Coordinates of C-alpha atoms and ligand atoms in Angstrom, one line a residue:
X5 CA -82.6 -65.6 -186.3
X6 CA -80.7 -62.5 -185.5
X7 CA -77.1 -62.1 -186.6
X8 CA -76.1 -61.5 -183.0
X9 CA -77.7 -64.8 -181.9
X10 CA -76.2 -66.6 -184.9
X11 CA -72.8 -65.1 -184.0
X12 CA -73.0 -66.1 -180.4
X13 CA -74.0 -69.7 -181.2
X14 CA -71.3 -70.0 -183.8
X15 CA -68.7 -68.7 -181.3
X16 CA -69.9 -71.4 -179.0
X17 CA -69.8 -74.0 -181.7
X18 CA -66.4 -72.9 -182.9
X19 CA -65.1 -72.9 -179.4
X20 CA -66.1 -76.5 -179.0
X21 CA -64.9 -77.6 -182.4
X22 CA -61.7 -75.5 -182.7
X23 CA -58.7 -77.4 -181.3
X24 CA -56.8 -75.4 -178.7
X25 CA -53.6 -75.7 -180.7
X26 CA -50.6 -74.2 -178.9
X27 CA -48.7 -71.6 -180.9
X28 CA -46.3 -74.0 -182.4
X29 CA -48.4 -77.2 -182.3
X30 CA -47.3 -80.3 -184.2
X31 CA -49.9 -80.8 -186.9
X32 CA -51.3 -84.0 -188.3
X33 CA -49.1 -85.6 -190.9
X34 CA -49.9 -84.6 -194.5
X35 CA -52.1 -86.8 -196.6
X36 CA -50.0 -87.6 -199.7
X37 CA -50.5 -89.6 -202.9
X38 CA -49.5 -89.7 -206.5
X39 CA -52.8 -89.8 -208.3
X40 CA -54.2 -86.4 -207.3
X41 CA -55.9 -84.9 -204.2
X42 CA -59.0 -83.2 -203.0
X43 CA -59.8 -81.1 -200.0
X44 CA -63.3 -79.9 -199.1
X45 CA -65.7 -79.3 -196.2
X46 CA -67.2 -82.8 -196.3
X47 CA -65.9 -86.4 -196.6
X48 CA -68.7 -87.5 -199.0
X49 CA -67.9 -84.6 -201.3
X50 CA -64.1 -85.2 -201.2
X51 CA -64.9 -88.9 -201.9
X52 CA -66.9 -87.9 -204.9
X53 CA -63.9 -85.9 -206.3
X54 CA -61.5 -88.8 -205.5
X55 CA -63.9 -91.2 -207.3
X56 CA -63.7 -89.1 -210.4
X57 CA -59.8 -88.8 -210.2
X58 CA -59.7 -92.6 -209.9
X59 CA -61.9 -92.9 -213.0
X60 CA -59.3 -90.9 -215.0
X61 CA -60.8 -87.5 -214.5
X62 CA -58.7 -84.4 -214.1
X63 CA -58.7 -81.6 -211.5
X64 CA -61.6 -79.8 -213.2
X65 CA -63.7 -83.0 -213.4
X66 CA -63.0 -83.6 -209.7
X67 CA -63.8 -80.0 -208.7
X68 CA -67.2 -80.2 -210.4
X69 CA -68.0 -83.6 -208.9
X70 CA -67.0 -82.3 -205.4
X71 CA -69.0 -79.1 -205.8
X72 CA -72.1 -81.0 -206.9
X73 CA -71.8 -83.5 -204.0
X74 CA -71.7 -80.5 -201.7
X75 CA -75.0 -79.4 -203.1
X76 CA -76.4 -82.7 -201.7
X77 CA -74.6 -83.2 -198.4
X78 CA -73.9 -79.6 -197.4
X79 CA -77.1 -77.8 -198.6
X80 CA -76.4 -74.9 -196.2
X81 CA -73.5 -73.7 -198.5
X82 CA -73.0 -76.1 -201.4
X83 CA -75.3 -75.0 -204.1
X84 CA -77.0 -74.8 -207.4
X85 CA -79.0 -71.8 -206.1
X86 CA -76.0 -69.6 -205.5
X87 CA -72.8 -68.8 -207.3
X88 CA -69.0 -68.9 -207.0
X89 CA -65.6 -68.4 -208.4
X90 CA -62.8 -70.7 -209.6
X91 CA -59.1 -70.1 -210.3
X92 CA -57.6 -72.8 -212.5
X93 CA -54.0 -73.7 -213.4
X94 CA -53.8 -76.3 -216.2
X95 CA -50.2 -76.6 -217.3
X96 CA -49.0 -73.1 -217.9
X97 CA -52.5 -71.7 -218.5
X98 CA -54.1 -69.8 -215.7
X99 CA -57.8 -68.8 -215.8
X100 CA -60.5 -67.4 -213.7
X101 CA -64.1 -68.3 -213.9
X102 CA -66.7 -65.9 -212.5
X103 CA -70.0 -67.5 -211.9
X104 CA -71.1 -65.0 -209.3
X105 CA -74.8 -64.2 -209.0
X106 CA -76.2 -61.1 -210.7
X107 CA -78.9 -58.7 -209.5
X108 CA -82.3 -59.6 -211.0
X109 CA -83.5 -57.3 -213.8
X110 CA -86.1 -55.8 -211.4
X111 CA -83.5 -54.9 -208.7
X112 CA -83.1 -51.2 -208.0
X113 CA -80.8 -49.0 -205.8
X114 CA -83.6 -48.6 -203.3
X115 CA -85.0 -52.2 -203.3
X116 CA -83.8 -52.8 -199.7
X117 CA -84.7 -49.3 -198.4
X118 CA -87.9 -48.0 -196.9
X119 CA -89.6 -44.7 -198.0
X120 CA -87.3 -42.8 -195.7
X121 CA -84.2 -44.3 -197.3
X122 CA -83.5 -46.5 -194.3
X123 CA -82.6 -50.2 -194.7
X124 CA -85.6 -52.5 -194.2
X125 CA -84.4 -55.0 -191.6
X126 CA -83.7 -58.4 -193.1
X127 CA -84.8 -57.6 -196.6
X128 CA -81.5 -58.5 -198.1
X129 CA -81.0 -61.5 -195.9
X130 CA -84.2 -63.5 -195.5
X131 CA -86.7 -64.5 -198.2
X132 CA -86.3 -64.5 -202.0
X133 CA -86.1 -60.7 -202.4
X134 CA -82.5 -61.4 -201.1
X135 CA -81.7 -63.7 -203.9
X136 CA -79.4 -62.9 -206.8
X137 CA -79.7 -64.8 -210.1
X138 CA -77.9 -68.2 -209.5
X139 CA -74.7 -68.7 -211.4
X140 CA -73.7 -72.2 -210.3
X141 CA -75.8 -74.2 -212.8
X142 CA -74.1 -72.6 -215.8
X143 CA -70.8 -72.0 -214.0
X144 CA -70.0 -75.6 -213.0
X145 CA -70.9 -76.6 -216.5
X146 CA -68.6 -74.0 -218.1
X147 CA -65.7 -75.2 -215.9
X148 CA -66.2 -78.7 -217.2
X149 CA -66.8 -77.6 -220.8
X150 CA -63.4 -75.8 -220.9
X151 CA -61.2 -78.2 -218.9
X152 CA -63.0 -81.4 -218.2
X153 CA -61.9 -84.7 -219.6
X154 CA -64.6 -87.2 -218.5
X155 CA -68.2 -86.9 -219.8
X156 CA -70.5 -84.4 -218.2
X157 CA -72.8 -87.2 -217.1
X158 CA -69.9 -89.0 -215.4
X159 CA -69.0 -86.0 -213.2
X160 CA -72.6 -85.3 -212.2
X161 CA -73.3 -89.0 -211.3
X162 CA -71.7 -89.2 -207.8
X163 CA -73.9 -86.3 -206.7
X164 CA -77.0 -87.7 -208.3
X165 CA -76.3 -91.1 -206.6
X166 CA -75.9 -89.4 -203.2
X167 CA -79.2 -87.6 -203.6
X168 CA -81.1 -90.7 -204.8
X169 CA -79.6 -93.3 -202.5
X170 CA -79.3 -91.0 -199.5
X171 CA -76.6 -89.9 -197.2
X172 CA -76.2 -89.7 -193.4
X173 CA -77.1 -86.2 -192.0
X174 CA -73.9 -84.8 -190.6
X175 CA -73.6 -83.2 -187.2
X176 CA -72.8 -79.9 -188.9
X177 CA -75.9 -80.0 -191.1
X178 CA -78.0 -80.9 -188.1
X179 CA -76.5 -78.0 -186.0
X180 CA -77.0 -75.6 -188.9
X181 CA -80.7 -76.5 -189.2
X182 CA -81.1 -76.2 -185.5
X183 CA -79.4 -72.9 -185.5
X184 CA -81.6 -71.4 -188.3
X185 CA -84.8 -73.1 -187.3
X186 CA -86.7 -69.9 -186.7
X187 CA -86.0 -68.6 -190.1
X188 CA -86.3 -71.9 -191.9
X189 CA -89.8 -72.6 -190.5
X190 CA -91.1 -69.3 -191.9
X191 CA -91.3 -71.0 -195.3
X192 CA -93.6 -73.9 -195.7
X193 CA -91.6 -75.4 -198.6
X194 CA -88.4 -75.3 -196.5
X195 CA -90.0 -76.7 -193.3
X196 CA -91.6 -79.6 -195.2
X197 CA -88.2 -80.9 -196.5
X198 CA -85.8 -79.9 -193.7
X199 CA -87.8 -79.9 -190.6
X200 CA -89.9 -83.1 -190.7
X201 CA -92.1 -83.3 -187.7
X202 CA -91.0 -79.7 -186.9
X203 CA -87.4 -80.4 -186.2
X204 CA -84.2 -81.2 -188.1
X205 CA -83.4 -84.8 -188.9
X206 CA -81.0 -86.2 -186.3
X207 CA -77.3 -86.7 -187.1
X208 CA -76.9 -90.1 -188.8
X209 CA -80.4 -90.1 -190.3
X210 CA -80.4 -91.5 -193.9
X211 CA -81.7 -88.7 -196.0
X212 CA -82.8 -89.1 -199.6
X213 CA -83.6 -86.1 -201.7
X214 CA -85.5 -87.5 -204.8
X215 CA -86.4 -84.0 -206.1
X216 CA -82.7 -83.1 -206.2
X217 CA -81.8 -86.4 -207.7
X218 CA -84.3 -85.7 -210.5
X219 CA -82.8 -82.3 -211.1
X220 CA -79.3 -83.7 -211.2
X221 CA -80.4 -86.5 -213.6
X222 CA -81.8 -83.8 -215.9
X223 CA -78.8 -81.6 -215.4
X224 CA -76.6 -84.5 -216.5
X225 CA -78.6 -85.0 -219.6
X226 CA -79.3 -81.4 -220.7
X227 CA -76.8 -79.2 -218.8
X228 CA -77.8 -75.8 -217.2
X229 CA -81.1 -75.4 -219.1
X230 CA -82.5 -78.2 -216.9
X231 CA -82.5 -75.6 -214.2
X232 CA -82.4 -72.2 -216.0
X233 CA -85.3 -72.9 -218.4
X234 CA -88.5 -74.8 -218.5
X235 CA -90.4 -76.2 -215.5
X236 CA -87.7 -75.7 -212.8
X237 CA -87.0 -72.0 -213.8
X238 CA -90.8 -71.5 -213.7
X239 CA -91.1 -73.1 -210.3
X240 CA -88.2 -70.9 -209.0
X241 CA -90.0 -67.8 -210.3
X242 CA -93.3 -68.8 -208.9
X243 CA -92.0 -69.8 -205.5
X244 CA -90.0 -66.5 -205.3
X245 CA -93.0 -64.4 -206.3
X246 CA -95.2 -66.1 -203.7
X247 CA -92.8 -64.9 -201.0
X248 CA -92.2 -61.4 -202.3
X249 CA -89.2 -62.0 -204.5
X250 CA -88.3 -60.5 -207.9
X251 CA -86.3 -63.3 -209.4
X252 CA -87.7 -64.5 -212.8
X253 CA -87.3 -67.4 -215.2
X254 CA -86.1 -64.8 -217.7
X255 CA -83.3 -63.7 -215.2
X256 CA -82.3 -67.4 -214.9
X257 CA -82.2 -67.9 -218.7
X258 CA -80.2 -64.8 -219.3
X259 CA -77.4 -65.6 -216.8
X260 CA -73.9 -66.1 -218.3
X261 CA -70.7 -67.1 -216.4
X262 CA -67.7 -65.1 -217.5
X263 CA -64.1 -66.3 -218.0
X264 CA -61.9 -63.4 -216.8
X265 CA -58.2 -62.8 -216.3
X266 CA -57.3 -63.5 -212.7
X267 CA -55.4 -61.1 -210.5
X268 CA -51.7 -61.8 -210.9
X269 CA -48.9 -60.8 -208.6
X270 CA -45.6 -62.0 -207.3
X271 CA -44.7 -62.1 -203.6
X272 CA -41.8 -63.8 -201.7
X273 CA -40.7 -65.5 -204.9
X274 CA -44.0 -67.1 -205.7
X275 CA -46.3 -66.4 -208.7
X276 CA -49.9 -66.0 -207.6
X277 CA -53.2 -66.0 -209.4
X278 CA -56.4 -65.2 -207.5
X279 CA -59.9 -63.9 -207.9
X280 CA -60.4 -60.5 -209.5
X281 CA -63.6 -58.4 -209.5
X282 CA -66.4 -59.0 -208.8
X283 CA -64.4 -60.3 -205.8
X284 CA -62.2 -58.2 -203.7
X285 CA -60.4 -61.4 -202.6
X286 CA -57.4 -61.5 -204.9
X287 CA -56.8 -57.8 -204.6
X288 CA -56.9 -58.0 -200.8
X289 CA -54.5 -61.0 -200.7
X290 CA -52.2 -59.3 -203.3
X291 CA -52.2 -55.9 -201.6
X292 CA -51.4 -57.3 -198.1
X293 CA -48.8 -59.8 -199.4
X294 CA -46.9 -57.2 -201.4
X295 CA -47.0 -54.6 -198.6
X296 CA -45.7 -57.3 -196.2
X297 CA -42.8 -58.1 -198.5
X298 CA -41.9 -54.4 -198.5
X299 CA -42.2 -54.3 -194.8
X300 CA -39.6 -57.0 -194.4
X301 CA -42.0 -59.5 -193.0
X302 CA -39.6 -62.3 -193.9
X303 CA -37.1 -60.9 -191.4
X304 CA -39.5 -60.5 -188.5
X305 CA -39.5 -63.1 -185.7
X306 CA -42.0 -65.9 -186.3
X307 CA -44.0 -65.2 -183.1
X308 CA -44.3 -61.8 -181.7
X309 CA -45.9 -58.4 -181.7
X310 CA -44.1 -57.1 -184.8
X311 CA -45.7 -59.7 -187.1
X312 CA -49.2 -59.1 -185.6
X313 CA -48.7 -55.3 -186.0
X314 CA -47.5 -55.4 -189.6
X315 CA -50.2 -57.8 -190.8
X316 CA -52.9 -55.7 -189.1
X317 CA -51.5 -52.6 -190.8
X318 CA -51.3 -54.2 -194.2
X319 CA -54.9 -55.5 -194.0
X320 CA -56.1 -52.1 -192.7
X321 CA -54.9 -50.5 -195.9
X322 CA -56.0 -53.3 -198.2
X323 CA -59.5 -53.3 -196.8
X324 CA -59.8 -49.5 -196.9
X325 CA -59.2 -49.8 -200.7
X326 CA -61.9 -52.4 -200.8
X327 CA -64.4 -49.5 -200.3
X328 CA -63.8 -48.6 -203.9
X329 CA -64.7 -51.9 -205.4
X330 CA -67.8 -53.4 -207.1
X331 CA -68.9 -55.1 -210.3
X332 CA -66.1 -54.8 -212.9
X333 CA -68.2 -52.3 -214.9
X334 CA -68.9 -50.0 -212.0
X335 CA -65.9 -50.4 -209.8
X336 CA -64.1 -47.1 -209.0
X337 CA -60.7 -48.9 -209.1
X338 CA -59.3 -52.4 -209.7
X339 CA -56.2 -54.5 -209.5
X340 CA -54.4 -52.3 -212.0
X341 CA -54.6 -49.3 -209.6
X342 CA -54.6 -51.0 -206.2
X343 CA -51.8 -53.5 -206.9
X344 CA -49.7 -51.0 -208.7
X345 CA -46.1 -51.1 -207.3
X346 CA -46.2 -47.3 -206.8
X347 CA -49.5 -47.5 -204.8
X348 CA -48.4 -50.4 -202.6
X349 CA -45.0 -48.7 -202.0
X350 CA -47.0 -45.7 -200.7
X351 CA -49.3 -47.9 -198.6
X352 CA -46.3 -49.8 -197.0
X353 CA -44.4 -46.5 -196.4
X354 CA -47.3 -45.1 -194.5
X355 CA -47.1 -48.0 -191.9
X356 CA -45.5 -46.8 -188.6
X357 CA -43.3 -49.8 -187.6
X358 CA -44.0 -49.2 -183.9
X359 CA -47.6 -47.8 -183.7
X360 CA -51.0 -48.7 -185.0
X361 CA -52.7 -46.3 -187.4
X362 CA -56.3 -45.3 -186.9
X363 CA -58.6 -46.7 -189.6
X364 CA -60.3 -43.3 -189.9
X365 CA -57.0 -41.8 -190.9
X366 CA -56.1 -44.3 -193.6
X367 CA -56.3 -42.3 -196.8
X368 CA -57.8 -41.7 -199.3
X369 CA -61.2 -42.5 -198.1
X370 CA -62.2 -39.8 -195.6
X371 CA -65.6 -40.3 -194.2
X372 CA -67.1 -40.8 -190.8
X373 CA -67.0 -44.5 -190.1
X374 CA -70.0 -46.1 -188.7
X375 CA -69.5 -48.5 -185.8
X376 CA -69.4 -51.7 -187.8
X377 CA -70.1 -55.1 -186.3
X378 CA -67.6 -57.9 -186.2
X379 CA -68.2 -60.0 -189.3
X380 CA -70.7 -62.8 -189.2
X381 CA -69.7 -66.3 -190.1
X382 CA -70.2 -66.6 -193.8
X383 CA -71.5 -69.8 -195.0
X384 CA -69.6 -70.2 -198.2
X385 CA -67.7 -73.5 -199.0
X386 CA -64.4 -74.1 -200.6
X387 CA -62.7 -77.0 -202.4
X388 CA -59.3 -77.5 -203.9
X389 CA -58.3 -80.3 -206.3
X390 CA -55.1 -81.4 -208.0
X391 CA -54.7 -84.2 -210.5
X392 CA -51.9 -86.6 -211.4
X393 CA -50.5 -84.1 -214.0
X394 CA -50.3 -81.3 -211.4
X395 CA -53.3 -79.3 -212.8
X396 CA -55.1 -77.4 -210.0
X397 CA -58.5 -75.9 -209.3
X398 CA -59.4 -73.7 -206.4
X399 CA -63.2 -73.2 -206.3
X400 CA -65.3 -71.3 -203.8
X401 CA -69.0 -71.3 -203.9
X402 CA -71.7 -69.7 -201.8
X403 CA -75.3 -69.1 -200.8
X404 CA -73.9 -66.2 -198.6
X405 CA -75.7 -66.9 -195.3
X406 CA -76.3 -70.4 -193.9
X407 CA -79.0 -71.9 -196.2
X408 CA -79.0 -68.6 -198.2
X409 CA -82.3 -66.8 -198.0
X410 CA -83.9 -69.9 -196.3
X411 CA -86.3 -70.5 -199.1
X412 CA -86.1 -74.1 -200.5
X413 CA -87.6 -74.6 -204.0
X414 CA -89.0 -78.2 -203.8
X415 CA -89.3 -78.6 -207.6
X416 CA -85.6 -77.9 -208.0
X417 CA -84.3 -79.4 -204.8
X418 CA -82.1 -76.6 -203.5
X419 CA -82.1 -73.3 -201.5
X420 CA -82.0 -69.9 -203.1
X421 CA -79.1 -67.6 -202.0
X422 CA -79.2 -64.3 -200.1
X423 CA -76.2 -62.9 -202.0
X424 CA -77.9 -59.5 -202.6
X425 CA -76.7 -58.6 -199.1
X426 CA -73.1 -58.5 -200.5
X427 CA -74.1 -55.4 -202.4
X428 CA -73.9 -52.1 -200.5
X429 CA -77.7 -52.3 -200.1
X430 CA -77.4 -49.1 -198.0
X431 CA -73.9 -47.6 -198.8
X432 CA -71.9 -46.8 -195.7
X433 CA -73.8 -49.3 -193.5
X434 CA -72.2 -52.6 -192.5
X435 CA -73.3 -55.8 -194.2
X436 CA -73.6 -59.4 -192.7
X437 CA -69.8 -59.4 -192.4
X438 CA -69.5 -55.9 -190.8
X439 CA -68.0 -54.7 -194.1
X440 CA -68.6 -51.1 -195.0
X441 CA -68.9 -50.8 -198.8
X442 CA -69.1 -47.9 -201.2
X443 CA -71.3 -46.7 -204.1
X444 CA -69.3 -48.7 -206.6
X445 CA -71.1 -51.7 -205.1
X446 CA -74.6 -50.3 -205.2
X447 CA -77.5 -52.5 -206.2
X448 CA -78.0 -52.3 -210.0
X449 CA -79.9 -54.7 -212.2
X450 CA -77.6 -57.2 -213.9
X451 CA -74.5 -56.3 -211.8
X452 CA -72.5 -58.7 -209.7
X453 CA -72.2 -58.0 -206.0
X454 CA -68.7 -57.6 -204.4
X455 CA -67.3 -60.8 -202.9
X456 CA -64.5 -61.6 -200.6
X457 CA -64.0 -65.1 -201.9
X458 CA -60.3 -65.8 -202.7
X459 CA -59.8 -69.0 -204.6
X460 CA -56.0 -68.8 -205.2
X461 CA -53.2 -70.7 -206.9
X462 CA -49.5 -70.1 -206.2
X463 CA -46.5 -71.7 -207.9
X464 CA -42.7 -71.7 -207.9
X465 CA -40.1 -74.0 -209.3
X466 CA -42.4 -76.9 -210.1
X467 CA -44.3 -76.6 -206.8
X468 CA -47.8 -75.3 -206.6
X469 CA -50.7 -74.9 -204.1
X470 CA -54.4 -74.3 -204.6
X471 CA -56.4 -72.9 -201.7
X472 CA -59.2 -70.7 -200.5
X473 CA -61.8 -70.8 -197.8
X474 CA -65.2 -70.2 -196.3
X475 CA -65.8 -67.4 -193.8
X476 CA -66.9 -64.1 -195.4
X477 CA -64.5 -61.2 -194.9
X478 CA -62.1 -63.6 -193.1
X479 CA -61.5 -65.6 -196.3
X480 CA -58.7 -63.4 -197.8
X481 CA -56.9 -62.9 -194.4
X482 CA -57.0 -66.7 -193.7
X483 CA -55.8 -67.5 -197.2
X484 CA -52.9 -65.1 -196.9
X485 CA -51.8 -66.4 -193.5
X486 CA -51.8 -70.0 -194.8
X487 CA -49.6 -68.9 -197.8
X488 CA -47.2 -67.0 -195.5
X489 CA -46.8 -69.9 -193.1
X490 CA -46.3 -72.3 -196.0
X491 CA -44.0 -70.0 -198.0
X492 CA -41.8 -68.6 -195.3
X493 CA -42.0 -70.5 -192.0
X494 CA -41.2 -74.0 -193.3
X495 CA -44.7 -75.2 -192.3
X496 CA -46.1 -78.2 -194.2
X497 CA -49.4 -77.5 -195.8
X498 CA -51.5 -79.0 -193.0
X499 CA -49.5 -77.1 -190.3
X500 CA -50.0 -73.9 -192.3
X501 CA -53.8 -74.5 -192.4
X502 CA -53.9 -75.4 -188.7
X503 CA -52.1 -72.4 -187.4
X504 CA -54.2 -69.9 -185.3
X505 CA -55.0 -66.7 -187.2
X506 CA -55.5 -63.0 -186.9
X507 CA -57.9 -60.8 -188.8
X508 CA -58.3 -57.1 -189.5
X509 CA -60.7 -55.5 -192.0
X510 CA -60.2 -51.8 -191.5
X511 CA -63.6 -51.3 -190.0
X512 CA -64.4 -52.1 -187.2
X513 CA -60.9 -50.8 -186.1
X514 CA -60.1 -54.1 -184.3
X515 CA -57.5 -56.8 -184.5
X516 CA -59.4 -60.1 -184.2
X517 CA -57.3 -62.9 -182.8
X518 CA -58.3 -66.6 -182.7
X519 CA -57.7 -68.3 -179.4
X520 CA -54.0 -69.1 -179.1
X521 CA -53.0 -66.7 -181.9
X522 CA -51.4 -64.3 -179.4
X523 CA -49.7 -65.2 -176.1
X524 CA -50.8 -63.0 -173.2
X525 CA -47.4 -61.2 -173.4
X526 CA -47.6 -60.6 -177.1
X527 CA -51.2 -59.4 -176.8
X528 CA -50.1 -56.9 -174.2
X529 CA -47.4 -55.7 -176.5
X530 CA -49.7 -55.4 -179.5
X531 CA -52.2 -53.4 -177.4
X532 CA -49.5 -51.2 -176.2
X533 CA -48.9 -50.3 -179.9
X534 CA -52.5 -49.1 -180.1
X535 CA -54.4 -52.1 -181.5
X536 CA -57.8 -52.9 -180.0
X537 CA -57.5 -56.7 -179.8
X538 CA -60.6 -58.8 -179.6
X539 CA -60.3 -62.6 -179.1
X540 CA -62.7 -64.4 -181.4
X541 CA -62.9 -67.9 -182.7
X542 CA -62.2 -67.6 -186.4
X543 CA -64.7 -69.2 -188.7
X544 CA -62.6 -69.1 -191.8
X545 CA -61.9 -72.6 -193.0
X546 CA -59.2 -73.1 -195.6
X547 CA -58.9 -76.3 -197.7
X548 CA -55.8 -76.6 -199.7
X549 CA -53.9 -79.0 -202.0
X550 CA -50.3 -79.0 -203.1
X551 CA -48.4 -80.3 -206.0
X552 CA -44.8 -81.2 -205.3
X553 CA -42.0 -81.2 -207.8
X554 CA -41.5 -84.9 -206.9
X555 CA -44.9 -85.6 -208.6
X556 CA -46.8 -86.2 -205.4
X557 CA -50.0 -84.5 -204.4
X558 CA -50.9 -83.4 -200.9
X559 CA -54.2 -82.3 -199.3
X560 CA -54.9 -80.4 -196.1
X561 CA -58.4 -79.8 -194.7
X562 CA -59.1 -77.2 -192.0
X563 CA -59.7 -78.7 -188.6
X564 CA -62.0 -75.8 -187.7
X565 CA -65.8 -76.0 -188.1
X566 CA -66.8 -79.5 -189.3
X567 CA -63.2 -80.5 -189.7
X568 CA -63.2 -80.8 -193.5
X569 CA -61.9 -83.8 -195.4
X570 CA -58.6 -84.2 -197.2
X571 CA -58.1 -87.2 -199.5
X572 CA -55.6 -88.4 -202.1
X573 CA -55.5 -91.1 -204.8
X574 CA -52.6 -93.5 -204.3
X575 CA -51.9 -97.0 -205.5
X576 CA -52.6 -99.8 -203.0
X577 CA -49.3 -101.5 -203.6
Ligands
LIG618 N1 -71.0 -64.2 -199.7 C1 -69.7 -64.1 -199.3 C2 -68.7 -63.5 -200.3 O1 -69.0 -63.7 -201.4 O2 -67.8 -62.9 -199.9

């Protein structure tokens, strides 16, 4: 299915599902409890996390249980065949787990190019050549090993039960299968499981996935090696090979998640920890937040052209710097340079308070921009958890596109990702999200492709929030807008999540506005300043939790897309 068709269909879907909230709409009341909270894309997954909290588990146990339940009920994004990132705050300790996929050992700079050096259409998107080495099996286990309190078996159990006993197919899963049907039916293995009788199971159908239940049973007993070694690793290699892939069992066995230091910055009186390389997410959120503080964002009227102008300019500069980024070992710069006070001072000082810059003129990266497409949807998924002690986890995980590369491995019970498209498979050309990326993010064996995922934790005076989202390049811009609304506008967490959003990513040089984000008068004023405004339904979906100094926990799920699910643990009496 072409990206254009997918985009058009998702626009239509989002238009139907996105509530037409007026600019200052009253949001739903917050979901509040004293025993912890979970927010994710799916009710059954949130319920799995809550079950674990009720059983005495902590935020890490609940995060792993929620993530594994998403593998079952949201197979288009929840995964064991992809990778992810988590930012954790346990007491005063802040940590960042990178379980991003890596390029297989056989991947080369020109793997996705033809003999003339031109990109081979679809090579980094459909089929197993597009798959990076999955990081989720070892990553989720590593998160539990370091912070979990309950047994490993206990946190895997809710997901195993869902796969074995079955779950009702959601409208979103049905719509996703329908949307991707042309690509999914290219692979016999995929069609057999997901298109019985040639079409997706109807919403409400009870679906059991015994092969995934068996994988989860073995994963509960033996940990990651149930997937990364032995018969399942062999099956992954053979299935990939049969369809032209280069992923091997040796790649799977060699994969290691990495605990890294998160990006740290302070903005508007809040301490923030977010994802560092191989994600650009934390650097983008930090760069824009600090620029906006310097540009006196706090003093600008809540609604109006000045805010839209300033945030577009801050993002334009932050995303221009993204061009430098890549795997931590090849990146041309990192948080140290791009979040340096002197650099952000310079960036903020270059903003004309009255007039839009042109992206081509934003230094230092002078090159002829190529007309980049508006970003695609991104089919990542995010969850946030907080426990009764106020420990927090923000975890984002992805197959990249919807159902990843579309190849389902029956012996394992999951899809393989198409994360290789997050590399600059042809530097200077737009990827699935319309992002133009540089040589620092070239395909290299064993390297991790640049991400935009932005799992983030922010805290101040005994209060804390954990959040992040799905939505490709729109993740960092959505995450920042939720933080700004929550920090500065007196919005509750749910209201901050609900607010209509804007998005700018340097290239294409456009300010994307969700329906209702700009009134007609404000839009005219923003355009008069030189911004090319394009109204587009935003696909970024942010799920957040909050810890209050009163000892209460709150959860907020994004009403966009499938609506998400927020839940809390509270005593009955
Ligand atoms: N695959 C989307 C991202 O990592 O940004």
